[in-house]
XYZ file of C-alpha atoms in Angstrom:
411
model
C 38.654 7.611 2.244
C 38.456 10.390 4.913
C 35.504 12.731 5.062
C 37.437 15.664 3.776
C 39.370 13.900 0.942
C 38.802 14.848 -2.676
C 38.547 12.476 -5.600
C 39.568 14.090 -8.795
C 37.922 11.266 -10.745
C 34.443 11.971 -9.288
C 32.304 15.020 -9.510
C 32.737 17.334 -6.474
C 29.817 17.363 -4.229
C 28.970 18.552 -0.659
C 26.817 16.828 1.950
C 24.652 19.185 4.133
C 23.327 17.162 7.051
C 20.267 18.878 8.503
C 17.500 20.611 6.595
C 16.722 23.458 9.012
C 17.495 27.188 8.295
C 21.262 26.891 8.803
C 21.498 23.867 6.524
C 19.267 25.382 3.804
C 21.290 28.571 3.785
C 24.580 26.649 3.547
C 23.144 24.611 0.640
C 22.020 27.726 -1.189
C 25.459 29.468 -0.936
C 27.226 26.408 -2.144
C 24.849 25.740 -5.016
C 25.119 29.331 -6.094
C 28.927 28.818 -6.277
C 28.389 25.912 -8.707
C 28.874 23.003 -6.290
C 26.690 19.969 -6.301
C 24.788 19.823 -3.031
C 22.789 17.138 -1.340
C 20.794 17.852 1.815
C 20.188 14.899 4.181
C 17.488 15.031 6.895
C 16.156 12.304 9.027
C 12.583 13.680 9.084
C 9.932 13.161 6.402
C 10.088 16.901 5.418
C 12.446 19.845 5.795
C 12.491 22.669 8.342
C 9.803 21.416 10.713
C 10.906 23.399 13.681
C 11.182 26.527 11.492
C 7.639 26.120 10.447
C 6.355 25.561 13.943
C 8.294 28.561 15.293
C 6.706 30.721 12.629
C 3.087 29.778 13.237
C 2.540 32.676 15.660
C 4.576 35.173 13.591
C 8.093 34.494 12.259
C 10.745 36.598 13.977
C 13.426 36.819 11.213
C 15.755 39.200 12.974
C 15.743 42.397 14.948
C 16.181 46.040 13.936
C 18.218 47.285 16.923
C 21.667 48.796 16.626
C 24.372 46.275 15.655
C 26.409 46.480 18.812
C 23.387 46.069 21.075
C 22.193 43.224 18.823
C 25.451 41.328 19.465
C 25.085 41.606 23.286
C 22.129 39.218 22.985
C 24.517 36.364 22.361
C 26.312 36.708 25.707
C 29.728 34.935 25.815
C 29.404 33.825 22.207
C 29.136 37.373 20.885
C 32.786 37.733 20.024
C 32.897 34.524 17.920
C 29.640 35.181 16.192
C 30.441 38.852 15.482
C 32.202 38.275 12.060
C 29.424 35.870 10.916
C 26.635 38.225 11.787
C 28.590 41.170 10.286
C 29.113 39.213 7.014
C 25.298 38.454 6.899
C 23.777 41.176 8.890
C 20.089 41.783 9.835
C 19.815 44.183 6.932
C 21.365 41.594 4.579
C 18.767 39.048 5.865
C 16.077 41.400 4.996
C 17.474 42.059 1.574
C 17.767 38.312 1.034
C 14.085 37.847 1.933
C 13.039 40.593 -0.428
C 15.064 39.061 -3.226
C 13.341 35.725 -2.460
C 10.032 37.444 -2.974
C 8.991 37.986 0.634
C 9.468 41.644 1.754
C 9.860 42.311 5.510
C 8.554 44.867 7.954
C 9.593 46.089 11.422
C 7.045 45.524 14.169
C 6.423 47.956 17.092
C 8.808 45.923 19.248
C 11.610 46.268 16.689
C 11.338 42.733 15.598
C 11.512 41.988 11.879
C 8.804 39.805 10.241
C 8.095 38.618 6.692
C 5.205 40.435 5.036
C 3.079 37.306 5.151
C 3.969 37.083 8.883
C 4.250 33.323 8.645
C 7.090 30.895 7.927
C 5.411 28.691 5.318
C 5.237 31.183 2.415
C 8.913 32.029 2.910
C 9.911 28.310 3.084
C 8.040 27.585 -0.167
C 9.858 30.281 -1.971
C 13.138 29.127 -0.489
C 12.752 25.488 -1.516
C 11.736 26.614 -4.957
C 14.988 28.547 -5.323
C 17.017 25.519 -4.027
C 15.261 23.314 -6.604
C 16.196 25.714 -9.364
C 19.832 25.529 -8.096
C 19.542 21.717 -8.485
C 20.009 21.037 -4.754
C 19.025 17.469 -4.025
C 17.162 16.428 -0.908
C 17.287 13.017 0.756
C 14.679 12.644 3.431
C 14.549 9.931 6.112
C 18.308 9.713 6.155
C 19.644 9.710 9.682
C 23.337 10.434 10.117
C 24.752 7.816 12.523
C 28.480 8.516 12.369
C 31.598 7.824 10.320
C 32.777 4.623 8.848
C 36.270 3.197 9.453
C 37.210 4.575 6.009
C 35.923 8.058 6.894
C 32.696 7.848 5.042
C 29.283 9.127 6.192
C 27.037 6.454 7.459
C 23.240 6.985 7.188
C 20.319 4.927 8.337
C 17.614 4.858 5.670
C 14.371 3.113 5.072
C 16.232 0.747 2.862
C 19.095 0.087 5.186
C 22.412 1.703 6.065
C 24.460 3.437 3.380
C 27.916 5.006 3.322
C 28.784 8.049 1.280
C 32.038 10.035 0.597
C 31.350 13.674 -0.252
C 34.128 16.176 -0.941
C 33.079 18.175 2.170
C 30.389 18.016 4.846
C 28.380 20.703 6.651
C 26.744 19.561 9.859
C 23.615 21.536 10.608
C 21.633 19.154 12.854
C 20.119 21.614 15.302
C 19.973 21.523 19.145
C 18.031 19.169 21.418
C 14.665 20.776 21.966
C 11.334 19.959 20.259
C 12.728 16.476 19.306
C 9.416 15.565 17.582
C 10.244 18.151 15.021
C 13.728 16.815 14.391
C 16.104 18.564 16.828
C 16.797 15.625 19.081
C 20.562 16.054 19.767
C 21.256 12.366 19.037
C 24.154 13.329 16.821
C 26.179 14.029 19.945
C 27.419 10.494 20.304
C 28.835 10.342 16.851
C 30.784 13.500 17.335
C 32.045 12.543 20.822
C 33.336 9.320 19.313
C 35.643 11.483 17.237
C 36.814 13.197 20.437
C 34.918 16.407 19.667
C 34.048 18.501 22.685
C 30.359 19.121 23.193
C 28.935 21.351 26.020
C 25.991 19.609 27.631
C 22.625 20.706 26.315
C 20.453 22.890 28.570
C 17.064 24.439 28.072
C 17.058 27.976 26.686
C 14.093 30.312 26.152
C 12.227 28.066 28.620
C 9.578 28.421 31.307
C 10.211 28.294 35.052
C 8.379 26.786 37.969
C 6.487 28.821 40.499
C 4.551 27.458 43.556
C 1.276 29.203 42.684
C -1.696 28.995 44.954
C -4.537 26.752 43.706
C -6.795 29.916 43.412
C -4.375 31.826 41.148
C -3.549 28.756 39.041
C -7.188 27.894 38.457
C -8.248 31.494 37.688
C -5.383 32.868 35.754
C -3.363 30.093 34.111
C -3.055 30.905 30.389
C -3.363 34.586 30.953
C -0.564 37.147 30.154
C 0.689 39.756 32.660
C 1.144 42.738 30.341
C 3.042 45.986 30.372
C 5.439 44.940 33.076
C 9.232 45.015 33.521
C 11.316 42.101 34.836
C 14.621 42.458 36.631
C 17.265 39.991 37.538
C 20.683 41.059 38.638
C 21.700 44.120 36.527
C 19.407 43.176 33.631
C 15.987 44.795 33.198
C 13.620 43.640 30.460
C 10.223 45.215 29.516
C 7.421 43.119 28.118
C 4.998 40.541 29.317
C 4.981 37.097 30.806
C 2.391 34.332 30.697
C 1.008 32.649 33.803
C 0.948 28.866 33.357
C -0.098 25.868 35.395
C 3.530 25.191 36.299
C 4.816 28.777 36.632
C 5.717 31.441 34.102
C 6.876 31.764 30.459
C 6.944 34.319 27.631
C 9.240 36.788 25.856
C 10.425 38.768 28.835
C 11.139 35.517 30.772
C 13.047 34.085 27.827
C 15.277 37.201 27.654
C 16.406 36.362 31.194
C 16.247 32.573 30.949
C 20.090 32.025 30.722
C 20.860 33.894 33.931
C 17.780 32.486 35.750
C 18.709 28.951 34.662
C 22.287 29.285 35.981
C 21.046 30.812 39.310
C 18.595 27.939 39.850
C 21.267 25.336 38.954
C 23.678 26.912 41.440
C 21.330 27.864 44.281
C 18.097 25.847 43.763
C 15.962 28.909 43.228
C 16.045 32.482 41.833
C 14.155 35.656 42.836
C 12.776 37.599 39.913
C 11.693 41.194 40.501
C 8.589 42.432 38.728
C 7.688 46.082 38.259
C 3.895 45.885 37.767
C 3.702 49.568 36.798
C 6.905 50.567 34.947
C 5.216 53.746 33.561
C 4.966 55.239 37.058
C 7.814 56.096 39.316
C 7.639 55.105 42.991
C 6.803 58.667 44.210
C 3.922 59.170 41.738
C 2.543 55.695 42.449
C 2.621 56.313 46.234
C 0.861 59.678 45.733
C -1.893 58.007 43.733
C -2.450 55.295 46.416
C -2.738 58.012 49.021
C -5.285 59.925 47.050
C -7.434 56.845 46.436
C -11.090 57.234 47.495
C -11.696 56.337 51.057
C -14.106 53.496 51.824
C -13.298 51.583 48.569
C -12.090 48.030 48.739
C -8.413 47.561 48.383
C -8.917 45.772 45.101
C -10.796 48.845 43.759
C -8.098 51.159 44.975
C -5.399 49.114 43.220
C -7.442 48.866 40.054
C -8.342 52.556 39.837
C -5.431 54.370 41.502
C -2.622 52.071 40.598
C -4.075 50.887 37.283
C -3.497 47.230 38.076
C -5.255 44.340 36.320
C -7.100 41.612 38.265
C -4.189 39.282 37.587
C -1.678 41.729 39.038
C -3.814 42.274 42.131
C -4.058 38.539 42.701
C -0.333 38.293 42.209
C 0.152 40.796 44.997
C -1.956 38.695 47.328
C 0.088 35.550 46.619
C 2.716 36.534 49.280
C 0.228 37.343 52.025
C -1.819 40.339 53.312
C -1.200 43.575 51.438
C 0.917 46.202 53.326
C -1.132 48.862 55.175
C 1.435 51.578 54.365
C 0.969 53.314 51.014
C 4.807 53.546 50.668
C 5.226 49.864 51.307
C 2.396 48.925 48.939
C 3.858 51.098 46.217
C 7.297 49.510 46.738
C 5.786 46.033 46.445
C 4.010 47.006 43.201
C 7.278 48.432 41.787
C 9.465 45.523 43.038
C 7.416 42.380 43.421
C 9.562 39.339 44.340
C 8.690 36.234 42.431
C 10.403 32.986 43.588
C 11.324 30.656 40.716
C 11.874 27.116 42.030
C 12.656 25.027 38.925
C 13.367 24.944 35.198
C 11.129 23.450 32.563
C 12.589 20.401 30.682
C 14.768 20.525 27.626
C 11.955 19.033 25.530
C 9.681 21.966 26.445
C 12.289 24.633 25.704
C 12.192 26.695 22.532
C 15.893 26.312 22.037
C 19.034 24.949 23.703
C 22.269 26.096 25.176
C 25.248 23.856 24.687
C 26.583 22.030 21.635
C 29.857 21.839 19.760
C 32.444 23.972 21.405
C 33.953 26.684 19.296
C 37.385 25.743 20.699
C 37.272 22.645 18.518
C 36.526 24.612 15.368
C 38.776 26.900 13.204
C 37.821 30.370 12.091
C 35.765 28.901 9.230
C 33.804 26.607 11.460
C 35.645 23.562 10.330
C 36.242 20.806 12.910
C 40.018 20.850 13.607
C 40.272 17.043 13.934
C 38.039 16.406 10.918
C 39.314 18.283 7.847
C 36.534 19.064 5.461
C 33.810 18.787 8.069
C 32.010 22.071 9.113
C 29.410 22.894 11.807
C 26.793 25.603 11.878
C 23.433 26.613 13.434
C 22.015 25.675 16.720
C 24.228 22.689 17.138
C 26.992 25.100 18.077
C 27.549 26.179 21.633
C 25.644 29.472 21.797
C 22.291 30.701 22.905
C 20.139 33.870 22.454
C 16.653 35.030 23.357
C 13.706 34.863 21.084
C 12.977 37.944 18.966
C 14.902 37.078 15.797
C 18.267 36.468 17.356
C 18.082 32.692 17.018
C 17.245 32.632 13.331
C 19.771 35.400 12.495
C 22.731 33.509 14.029
C 21.616 30.246 12.530
C 21.468 31.708 9.009
C 24.601 33.785 9.422
C 26.590 30.734 10.628
C 25.236 28.621 7.828
C 26.483 31.088 5.216
C 29.796 31.304 7.094
C 30.308 27.592 7.126
C 29.509 27.392 3.370
C 32.111 30.058 2.598
C 34.484 27.991 4.602
C 33.693 24.919 2.465
C 34.270 26.865 -0.713
C 37.722 27.904 0.507
C 38.367 24.248 1.516
C 37.484 22.803 -1.806
C 39.433 25.453 -3.717
C 42.561 24.651 -1.737
C 42.221 20.992 -2.695
C 42.465 21.691 -6.418
């Protein structure tokens, strides 16, 4: 029996493979519509990456204007548009409130649950799914399709083969494999001639050849209140100095373009404005008016308002310029050479995955009727700040609506 076939003699049920946010959302939508749903996950518990991502504050979504919001998805914005419009950032906030976890907008425009963490929200969510009679099968790893079209799972008791009425694949990307997103499902899909864009690190750190002095003194410290520029894109925020180089929110917002540049050219030059609140003329004037006789470090600290880390950063590329104009220009446009990309395993998320060209408008795989994809296993990427979770949840709901249409047409 093929994966999408329907047995009139058996109760209709849907398999959701993957117990992360996209899979849980798909299961909820289907269960609310009256379908029997079973979630399969190869880990000992659900939503492990979701919980880890929310430890420092769970970014649910972002409050910015819708059209600007969509630009965060780059080339995938057009295909994600109807999904995010159908389950918008405001709809996500309303969903959280109905679940019993109100939200608030932080100073950066990011949206957080009232509790700030992921675990209270997940507990409420799993309780709702239990009330909807959604079943959960843990330690069940999907390993492909049988010759009859059934779903093969490796379980602690051996391999099993199941034949649901429809399938939603929500197996995540390929980062943080210890939490479940290991990308091993790729082989099973490629065996069915499904096109998969190679996985690449997204929202990742980059290598910098720091001096031993800077690395020893400042690794683990943030460079705050700065602005980063690469190409035509400028991002305010902060970045973290690490033993290997740099990471952090502002870096992640540029990671796609930086990754591509390093892949193509071997390196990338990132420009840092160390004092975005001052224009070049005002900064130059302040430096000229600095007290004579003071050390250069004190002049930079008092007149330019630079931190010890920022001052050390300026010294990384050699002696400071004698000219006030040249020094001001360096502060406003500091060139940082990125020489490498951190590994896929260390990335927060991944680019690559199932190509949209192999899916129909409902996220059903064209060559596998009745099998739908959603979440991070699709070929899209976005920066941190709520964009990742929003698209995962929106695509999960979209795929579930597609399953509902599919099953209705079979009757």
